[in-house]
Amino acid sequence: MSEASELAARARGGVTGARGPEDIHAVARLPGEWQRLFAEIGEREYRAGQVFRAIHGRGVLDPAEMTDLPAALRTRLAKSGFTPPATVAEVHRSADGTRKLVLELAGGARVECVLIPMTKSGADEVDADVGAAVEDEGDEPESAGDEPKQRVTLCVSTQFGCAMGCVFCASGQAGLVRGLGAAEIVAQVLIARRYLEANEYLRNLVFMGMGEPLHHYEETARAIRLLGHKDGLNMGPRRITVSTVGLPPGIRRLGEDFDGKVGLAVSLHAPDDETRGRIVPMNRRYPLAELLDALRRYPLPKRRRMTIEYTLIEGVNNSVGHTRALVQTLRGLRVKVNLIPMNSITASDLGASPKARVEAFRGELTRAGLSCFLRTRRGDDVSAACGQLALSSELVRERRRPT
Ligand code: SAH
């Protein structure tokens, strides 16, 4: 047991086993939890805020570097088991400006996150996903010189591997190894921020990397709370989009817990149960009627829309019939459609829809009055494109969580 756990257990009259703030990773503790912990172990209360701000405001992940704290407290924090949740193992830069970071977690597992500068056209992936929705927030930072700052979106992973098994996605081919703790999710953001250029700023966050965020709800929700805290990154839920395979129970909880403010992207990929069941196995557990019902009830704020992701796979879901059926399926929902040409993965023979078919598909949706964006391929020269974040053998160092 760590020193903090011991002290806290003693302060609670020797009751061990109950989950208290000392059992939560330091980077995942909310300000109130730091306060409770410090009260229990006899540290001054104002220090709680100081530590939270150091981590989530300044991005300091090692207590030894919190030089504004007394040396004794720094040592105490280090002894209590506060170590950086992740360190940078590799950085890959794509010719298009996308940066993929490979982070090493405690125990040796490696996860990836991707920084994506927004293109000027405004019609690419994440502008389409979240840009329109946050246009009116009025929180643009000061411009650097004459040029306004360049917006960057960060794509983070929530699990190591994935249990959903979508047939066209590399992430799930080896199944789920483990979910990431909120500390590991937030650390991706705090570390990736260091790789922004001087003229860039982190505008949006998408939970679209490896894993299914709603299959791992508690840690995902805690990460959203930490990221949105005003004493930390202050990245409110409106600047965050959670991408889900479509788990109705998770969608309902997310809607309730954050009043519908967290952006929602749903990996629909097909307009009918028959087609969807073939490529998204989860559809057999939660058929379209149930998923669409959860989407209809999601308490989206006025003027916001959810994103429907549709990966176009040749000969599977890209026919004229599919387009027409999709228009029917989406009737009555406040959505924009994000078409993604399938990126090839080694584990599957499925392939991308030809360009002309993609354009025809898009044209038909647009004519039916749906707003529709084509997700441009970003970072595929560094294997950072959608569905390419895999558990490649070099990413799997150790399959078990350290104890
Ligand atoms: N579990 C989440 C996040 C997955 S990755 C979800 O299902 O939404 C983000 C998006 O990329 C999803 O829409 C996913 O279906 C899509 N995707 C996965 N593999 C892909 C591939 N090979 N080509 C194109 N898109 C892919």
Coordinates of C-alpha atoms and ligand atoms in Angstrom, one line a residue:
M1 CA 0.0 0.0 0.0
S2 CA 1.3 3.5 -0.8
E3 CA 2.0 6.0 1.8
A4 CA -1.0 8.1 0.8
S5 CA -3.3 5.0 0.9
E6 CA -2.0 4.1 4.3
L7 CA -2.4 7.6 5.7
A8 CA -5.8 7.9 4.2
A9 CA -7.0 4.5 5.5
R10 CA -5.8 5.4 9.0
A11 CA -7.6 8.8 8.8
R12 CA -10.8 6.9 8.0
G13 CA -10.3 4.8 11.1
G14 CA -8.5 2.0 9.5
V15 CA -11.1 1.1 7.0
T16 CA -9.3 -0.2 3.9
G17 CA -10.8 -1.5 0.7
A18 CA -13.2 1.4 0.1
R19 CA -12.3 3.3 -3.0
G20 CA -11.1 6.7 -1.9
P21 CA -9.2 9.5 -3.8
E22 CA -5.9 7.9 -3.0
D23 CA -6.9 4.9 -5.1
I24 CA -7.4 7.1 -8.2
H25 CA -4.3 7.9 -10.3
A26 CA -3.1 11.4 -9.4
V27 CA -3.6 12.6 -13.0
A28 CA -7.2 11.4 -12.9
R29 CA -8.1 13.1 -9.6
L30 CA -10.6 15.9 -9.8
P31 CA -10.0 19.0 -7.6
G32 CA -12.5 17.9 -4.9
E33 CA -10.7 14.6 -4.7
W34 CA -7.4 16.3 -4.2
Q35 CA -8.9 18.4 -1.5
R36 CA -10.4 15.4 0.3
L37 CA -7.1 13.5 0.1
F38 CA -5.1 16.5 1.4
A39 CA -7.5 17.0 4.2
E40 CA -7.1 13.3 5.1
I41 CA -3.4 13.3 5.1
G42 CA -2.9 16.7 6.8
E43 CA -1.7 18.8 3.8
R44 CA -2.9 22.3 3.4
E45 CA -6.1 22.6 1.3
Y46 CA -4.9 25.3 -1.1
R47 CA -2.1 22.9 -2.2
A48 CA -4.8 20.7 -3.7
G49 CA -5.6 23.4 -6.3
Q50 CA -2.0 24.1 -6.9
V51 CA -1.3 20.5 -7.8
F52 CA -4.4 20.2 -10.0
R53 CA -3.4 23.4 -11.9
A54 CA 0.2 22.1 -12.3
I55 CA -1.0 18.9 -13.9
H56 CA -4.0 20.0 -16.0
G57 CA -3.1 23.7 -16.6
R58 CA 0.6 23.4 -17.2
G59 CA 0.8 19.7 -18.2
V60 CA 3.3 18.7 -15.6
L61 CA 3.1 14.9 -15.2
D62 CA 6.0 14.3 -12.8
P63 CA 5.7 15.7 -9.2
A64 CA 9.5 16.2 -9.2
E65 CA 9.0 19.0 -11.7
M66 CA 6.4 20.9 -9.6
T67 CA 8.9 23.3 -8.4
D68 CA 6.3 25.7 -6.9
L69 CA 5.6 23.0 -4.2
P70 CA 7.7 22.4 -1.1
A71 CA 10.3 19.7 -1.6
A72 CA 8.7 17.6 1.1
L73 CA 5.3 17.5 -0.6
R74 CA 6.9 16.7 -4.0
T75 CA 8.6 13.7 -2.4
R76 CA 5.4 12.7 -0.7
L77 CA 3.6 12.8 -4.0
A78 CA 6.2 10.8 -5.7
K79 CA 6.2 8.2 -2.9
S80 CA 2.5 7.9 -3.1
G81 CA 2.9 6.3 -6.5
F82 CA 2.4 9.5 -8.7
T83 CA 4.4 8.7 -11.8
P84 CA 3.8 10.0 -15.3
P85 CA 1.0 7.9 -16.8
A86 CA 2.7 8.0 -20.3
T87 CA 5.9 8.9 -22.0
V88 CA 6.7 9.7 -25.6
A89 CA 8.2 6.7 -27.4
E90 CA 8.0 7.9 -31.1
V91 CA 6.9 10.9 -33.1
H92 CA 5.9 10.5 -36.8
R93 CA 5.3 13.5 -39.0
S94 CA 3.2 13.1 -42.1
A95 CA 3.8 15.2 -45.2
D96 CA 0.4 16.8 -44.6
G97 CA 1.3 18.1 -41.2
T98 CA -0.4 15.4 -39.2
R99 CA 1.7 14.2 -36.3
K100 CA 1.2 10.8 -34.8
L101 CA 2.6 10.2 -31.3
V102 CA 3.2 6.8 -29.9
L103 CA 3.1 6.9 -26.2
E104 CA 4.3 4.2 -23.8
L105 CA 2.2 3.5 -20.8
A106 CA 3.2 2.0 -17.5
G107 CA 3.8 -1.7 -18.1
G108 CA 4.9 -1.2 -21.7
A109 CA 1.7 -1.0 -23.6
R110 CA 1.9 1.6 -26.4
V111 CA -1.0 3.7 -27.7
E112 CA -1.3 6.3 -30.4
C113 CA -2.8 9.7 -30.7
V114 CA -2.9 12.0 -33.7
L115 CA -2.6 15.8 -34.1
I116 CA -4.5 17.0 -37.2
P117 CA -4.1 20.6 -38.3
M118 CA -7.3 21.8 -39.9
T119 CA -7.2 22.6 -43.6
K120 CA -8.4 26.0 -44.8
S121 CA -11.1 24.5 -46.9
G122 CA -13.1 23.7 -43.8
A123 CA -14.5 20.6 -45.5
D124 CA -12.3 18.0 -44.0
E125 CA -12.7 15.5 -41.3
V126 CA -12.9 17.3 -38.1
D127 CA -14.0 20.7 -39.3
A128 CA -17.0 18.8 -40.5
D129 CA -17.4 16.9 -37.3
V130 CA -17.1 19.6 -34.8
G131 CA -16.1 22.9 -36.3
A132 CA -19.5 24.1 -37.2
A133 CA -20.8 23.3 -33.7
V134 CA -18.2 25.4 -31.9
E135 CA -18.1 28.3 -34.3
D136 CA -20.1 30.5 -31.9
E137 CA -18.1 29.9 -28.7
G138 CA -16.1 33.1 -29.1
D139 CA -12.9 31.7 -27.5
E140 CA -10.4 32.2 -30.2
P141 CA -7.0 32.8 -28.7
E142 CA -4.9 35.9 -29.4
S143 CA -3.5 35.7 -32.9
A144 CA 0.2 35.3 -33.4
G145 CA 1.2 38.4 -35.3
D146 CA -1.1 39.0 -38.2
E147 CA -2.1 35.4 -38.8
P148 CA -4.9 33.9 -36.8
K149 CA -3.8 30.8 -35.0
Q150 CA -4.1 27.5 -36.9
R151 CA -6.7 25.1 -35.4
V152 CA -5.6 21.7 -34.5
T153 CA -7.7 18.7 -33.6
L154 CA -6.4 15.9 -31.5
C155 CA -7.6 12.3 -31.9
V156 CA -7.1 10.2 -28.7
S157 CA -7.4 6.5 -28.0
T158 CA -9.5 5.2 -25.1
Q159 CA -8.6 1.5 -25.1
F160 CA -5.6 -0.7 -26.0
G161 CA -7.2 -2.9 -28.7
C162 CA -11.0 -3.0 -29.1
A163 CA -13.7 -5.5 -28.4
M164 CA -16.2 -4.4 -31.1
G165 CA -14.6 -6.3 -34.0
C166 CA -15.8 -4.2 -36.9
V167 CA -14.5 -6.2 -39.9
F168 CA -12.9 -3.3 -41.7
C169 CA -11.0 -1.8 -38.7
A170 CA -7.5 -2.7 -37.7
S171 CA -7.9 -1.8 -34.1
G172 CA -10.2 -4.7 -33.1
Q173 CA -8.4 -7.5 -35.0
A174 CA -6.6 -8.7 -31.9
G175 CA -9.5 -8.0 -29.5
L176 CA -9.4 -5.8 -26.4
V177 CA -6.3 -5.9 -24.2
R178 CA -7.5 -3.3 -21.7
G179 CA -9.2 0.0 -21.3
L180 CA -7.1 3.1 -20.7
G181 CA -7.5 4.9 -17.3
A182 CA -8.7 8.5 -17.4
A183 CA -5.1 9.5 -16.5
E184 CA -3.9 7.8 -19.6
I185 CA -6.5 9.4 -21.8
V186 CA -5.9 12.9 -20.4
A187 CA -2.1 12.4 -20.6
Q188 CA -2.4 12.0 -24.4
V189 CA -3.8 15.5 -24.5
L190 CA -1.3 17.1 -22.1
I191 CA 1.6 15.5 -23.9
A192 CA 0.3 16.1 -27.4
R193 CA 0.0 19.8 -26.6
R194 CA 3.7 20.0 -26.4
Y195 CA 4.0 19.2 -30.1
L196 CA 1.9 22.1 -31.3
E197 CA 3.7 24.7 -33.4
A198 CA 3.9 28.3 -32.1
N199 CA 1.1 29.3 -34.6
E200 CA -1.2 26.4 -33.7
Y201 CA -3.7 25.8 -30.9
L202 CA -5.6 22.8 -29.8
R203 CA -9.2 23.6 -30.7
N204 CA -11.0 20.2 -30.7
L205 CA -10.7 16.8 -29.3
V206 CA -12.1 13.7 -30.8
F207 CA -12.3 10.3 -29.1
M208 CA -11.8 8.5 -32.4
G209 CA -8.6 6.7 -31.9
M210 CA -8.2 3.1 -30.9
G211 CA -11.0 1.7 -28.8
E212 CA -14.7 2.2 -28.1
P213 CA -15.1 5.1 -25.7
L214 CA -18.6 4.1 -24.6
H215 CA -17.6 0.5 -23.9
H216 CA -15.4 2.2 -21.3
Y217 CA -17.8 4.8 -20.0
E218 CA -16.5 5.6 -16.5
E219 CA -13.0 6.5 -17.6
T220 CA -14.2 8.3 -20.7
A221 CA -16.6 10.5 -18.6
R222 CA -14.0 11.2 -16.0
A223 CA -11.5 12.3 -18.7
I224 CA -14.1 14.6 -20.2
R225 CA -14.7 16.2 -16.7
L226 CA -11.0 16.6 -16.1
L227 CA -10.4 18.2 -19.6
G228 CA -13.2 20.6 -19.1
H229 CA -12.3 21.8 -15.7
K230 CA -11.8 25.6 -15.6
D231 CA -8.6 25.2 -13.5
G232 CA -7.2 22.8 -16.0
L233 CA -7.3 22.7 -19.8
N234 CA -10.8 24.3 -19.8
M235 CA -11.7 22.3 -22.8
G236 CA -15.5 22.2 -22.5
P237 CA -17.6 19.3 -23.7
R238 CA -18.7 21.2 -26.8
R239 CA -15.1 21.0 -28.1
I240 CA -15.1 17.3 -27.5
T241 CA -16.6 14.7 -29.8
V242 CA -17.1 11.0 -28.8
S243 CA -17.2 8.6 -31.7
T244 CA -19.1 5.4 -31.0
V245 CA -19.9 2.2 -32.7
G246 CA -23.4 2.8 -31.4
L247 CA -24.0 1.5 -27.9
P248 CA -27.4 2.8 -26.8
P249 CA -26.8 2.5 -23.0
G250 CA -23.6 4.6 -23.3
I251 CA -25.3 7.1 -25.6
R252 CA -28.0 7.6 -23.0
R253 CA -25.6 8.0 -20.1
L254 CA -23.4 10.5 -22.0
G255 CA -26.5 12.5 -22.9
E256 CA -27.7 12.6 -19.3
D257 CA -24.3 13.3 -17.7
F258 CA -23.3 16.2 -20.0
D259 CA -26.7 17.5 -21.0
G260 CA -26.1 16.5 -24.6
K261 CA -23.2 19.0 -24.8
V262 CA -20.6 16.4 -25.8
G263 CA -20.5 16.1 -29.6
L264 CA -21.6 12.7 -30.8
A265 CA -20.3 10.8 -33.9
V266 CA -21.9 7.5 -34.7
S267 CA -20.3 4.9 -36.8
L268 CA -23.4 3.9 -38.8
H269 CA -21.8 2.6 -42.0
A270 CA -25.0 1.0 -43.3
P271 CA -28.7 2.0 -43.5
D272 CA -30.2 -1.4 -42.7
D273 CA -29.7 -4.2 -40.2
E274 CA -28.8 -6.8 -42.8
T275 CA -25.8 -4.8 -44.2
R276 CA -24.8 -3.4 -40.9
G277 CA -24.8 -6.8 -39.2
R278 CA -22.3 -8.0 -41.7
I279 CA -19.7 -5.3 -41.0
V280 CA -20.4 -4.1 -37.4
P281 CA -21.0 -7.2 -35.2
M282 CA -22.4 -5.0 -32.4
N283 CA -25.5 -4.4 -34.6
R284 CA -26.7 -7.9 -33.7
R285 CA -26.8 -6.9 -30.1
Y286 CA -28.2 -3.4 -30.7
P287 CA -30.1 -3.3 -33.9
L288 CA -30.7 -0.1 -35.8
A289 CA -34.2 0.6 -34.3
E290 CA -32.7 0.7 -30.8
L291 CA -29.7 2.8 -31.9
L292 CA -31.8 5.3 -33.8
D293 CA -34.1 5.6 -30.8
A294 CA -31.2 6.5 -28.5
L295 CA -30.0 9.1 -31.1
R296 CA -33.4 10.6 -31.3
R297 CA -33.5 11.0 -27.5
Y298 CA -29.9 12.4 -27.2
P299 CA -30.5 15.9 -25.8
L300 CA -28.5 17.9 -28.5
P301 CA -28.4 21.6 -27.8
K302 CA -30.2 23.8 -30.4
R303 CA -28.2 24.4 -33.6
R304 CA -26.0 21.4 -33.1
R305 CA -26.0 18.3 -35.1
M306 CA -24.6 14.9 -34.6
T307 CA -22.3 13.3 -37.0
I308 CA -23.1 10.1 -38.9
E309 CA -19.9 8.3 -40.0
Y310 CA -20.2 6.2 -43.0
T311 CA -17.1 4.3 -44.3
L312 CA -17.6 3.4 -47.9
I313 CA -16.7 -0.1 -48.7
E314 CA -16.7 -1.3 -52.3
G315 CA -19.5 -3.8 -53.0
V316 CA -20.8 -3.8 -49.4
N317 CA -22.5 -0.5 -48.5
N318 CA -21.9 1.9 -51.4
S319 CA -24.7 1.1 -53.9
V320 CA -27.4 3.5 -55.1
G321 CA -29.9 1.4 -53.1
H322 CA -27.8 2.0 -49.9
T323 CA -27.8 5.8 -50.5
R324 CA -31.6 5.9 -50.9
A325 CA -32.1 3.7 -47.8
L326 CA -29.7 5.9 -45.8
V327 CA -31.8 9.0 -46.6
Q328 CA -34.9 7.2 -45.2
T329 CA -33.0 5.9 -42.1
L330 CA -31.8 9.4 -41.2
R331 CA -35.1 11.1 -41.6
G332 CA -36.0 13.2 -38.6
L333 CA -32.5 13.2 -37.1
R334 CA -30.4 16.4 -36.8
V335 CA -27.3 15.0 -38.5
K336 CA -24.5 15.7 -40.9
V337 CA -23.0 12.8 -42.7
N338 CA -19.3 12.2 -42.8
L339 CA -18.3 9.9 -45.7
I340 CA -15.0 8.1 -45.2
P341 CA -13.4 6.2 -48.1
M342 CA -12.2 2.9 -46.5
N343 CA -8.5 2.8 -45.7
S344 CA -7.1 -0.6 -46.5
I345 CA -6.0 -2.8 -43.7
T346 CA -3.9 -5.9 -43.9
A347 CA -6.4 -8.1 -42.0
S348 CA -9.1 -7.6 -44.6
D349 CA -9.7 -7.9 -48.4
L350 CA -12.4 -5.2 -48.2
G351 CA -11.5 -2.1 -50.1
A352 CA -12.3 1.5 -50.8
S353 CA -15.2 2.6 -53.0
P354 CA -14.0 4.0 -56.3
K355 CA -13.9 7.8 -56.3
A356 CA -16.7 8.2 -58.8
R357 CA -19.0 6.1 -56.6
V358 CA -18.1 8.2 -53.5
E359 CA -18.9 11.4 -55.4
A360 CA -22.2 9.9 -56.6
F361 CA -23.1 8.8 -53.1
R362 CA -22.3 12.2 -51.8
G363 CA -24.3 13.9 -54.5
E364 CA -27.4 11.9 -53.9
L365 CA -27.3 12.6 -50.1
T366 CA -26.8 16.3 -50.8
R367 CA -29.7 16.4 -53.2
A368 CA -31.9 14.8 -50.5
G369 CA -31.0 17.8 -48.3
L370 CA -28.5 16.1 -46.0
S371 CA -25.3 18.0 -45.3
C372 CA -22.5 15.7 -46.3
F373 CA -18.7 15.9 -46.0
L374 CA -16.0 13.8 -47.4
R375 CA -13.4 13.0 -44.9
T376 CA -10.0 13.6 -46.5
R377 CA -7.4 11.1 -45.8
R378 CA -4.9 12.5 -43.3
G379 CA -1.7 11.0 -42.1
D380 CA -1.9 7.7 -43.9
D381 CA 1.8 7.8 -44.8
V382 CA 2.4 7.3 -41.1
S383 CA -0.4 4.8 -40.6
A384 CA -2.5 7.4 -38.7
A385 CA -5.6 7.3 -40.9
C386 CA -9.0 6.0 -39.6
G387 CA -8.9 2.4 -38.7
Q388 CA -5.2 2.1 -39.1
L389 CA -4.4 2.4 -35.4
A390 CA -3.6 -1.2 -34.8
L391 CA -2.2 -3.4 -32.1
S392 CA 0.8 -4.1 -34.3
S393 CA 3.3 -6.5 -32.7
E394 CA 5.6 -3.7 -31.8
L395 CA 2.8 -1.9 -30.0
V396 CA 2.1 -5.0 -27.8
R397 CA 4.9 -5.0 -25.3
E398 CA 3.0 -6.5 -22.4
R399 CA -0.6 -7.6 -22.4
R400 CA -1.3 -7.3 -18.7
R401 CA -2.0 -4.2 -16.7
P402 CA 0.8 -3.7 -14.1
T403 CA -0.3 -4.4 -10.5
Ligands
SAH1 N1 -15.0 2.9 -31.6 C1 -15.3 4.2 -32.2 C2 -14.0 4.9 -32.7 C3 -13.5 4.1 -33.9 S1 -12.4 4.8 -35.1 C4 -16.3 4.1 -33.3 O1 -16.7 3.0 -33.7 O2 -16.8 5.1 -33.8 C5 -13.2 6.1 -35.9 C6 -13.9 5.8 -37.2 O3 -13.1 5.2 -38.2 C7 -15.1 4.9 -37.0 O4 -16.2 5.5 -37.7 C8 -14.7 3.7 -37.6 O5 -15.7 2.8 -38.0 C9 -13.9 4.2 -38.8 N2 -13.0 3.2 -39.4 C10 -12.5 2.1 -38.8 N3 -11.7 1.4 -39.7 C11 -11.7 2.1 -40.8 C12 -11.1 1.9 -42.1 N4 -10.3 0.9 -42.3 N5 -11.3 2.9 -43.0 C13 -12.1 3.9 -42.8 N6 -12.7 4.2 -41.6 C14 -12.5 3.3 -40.7

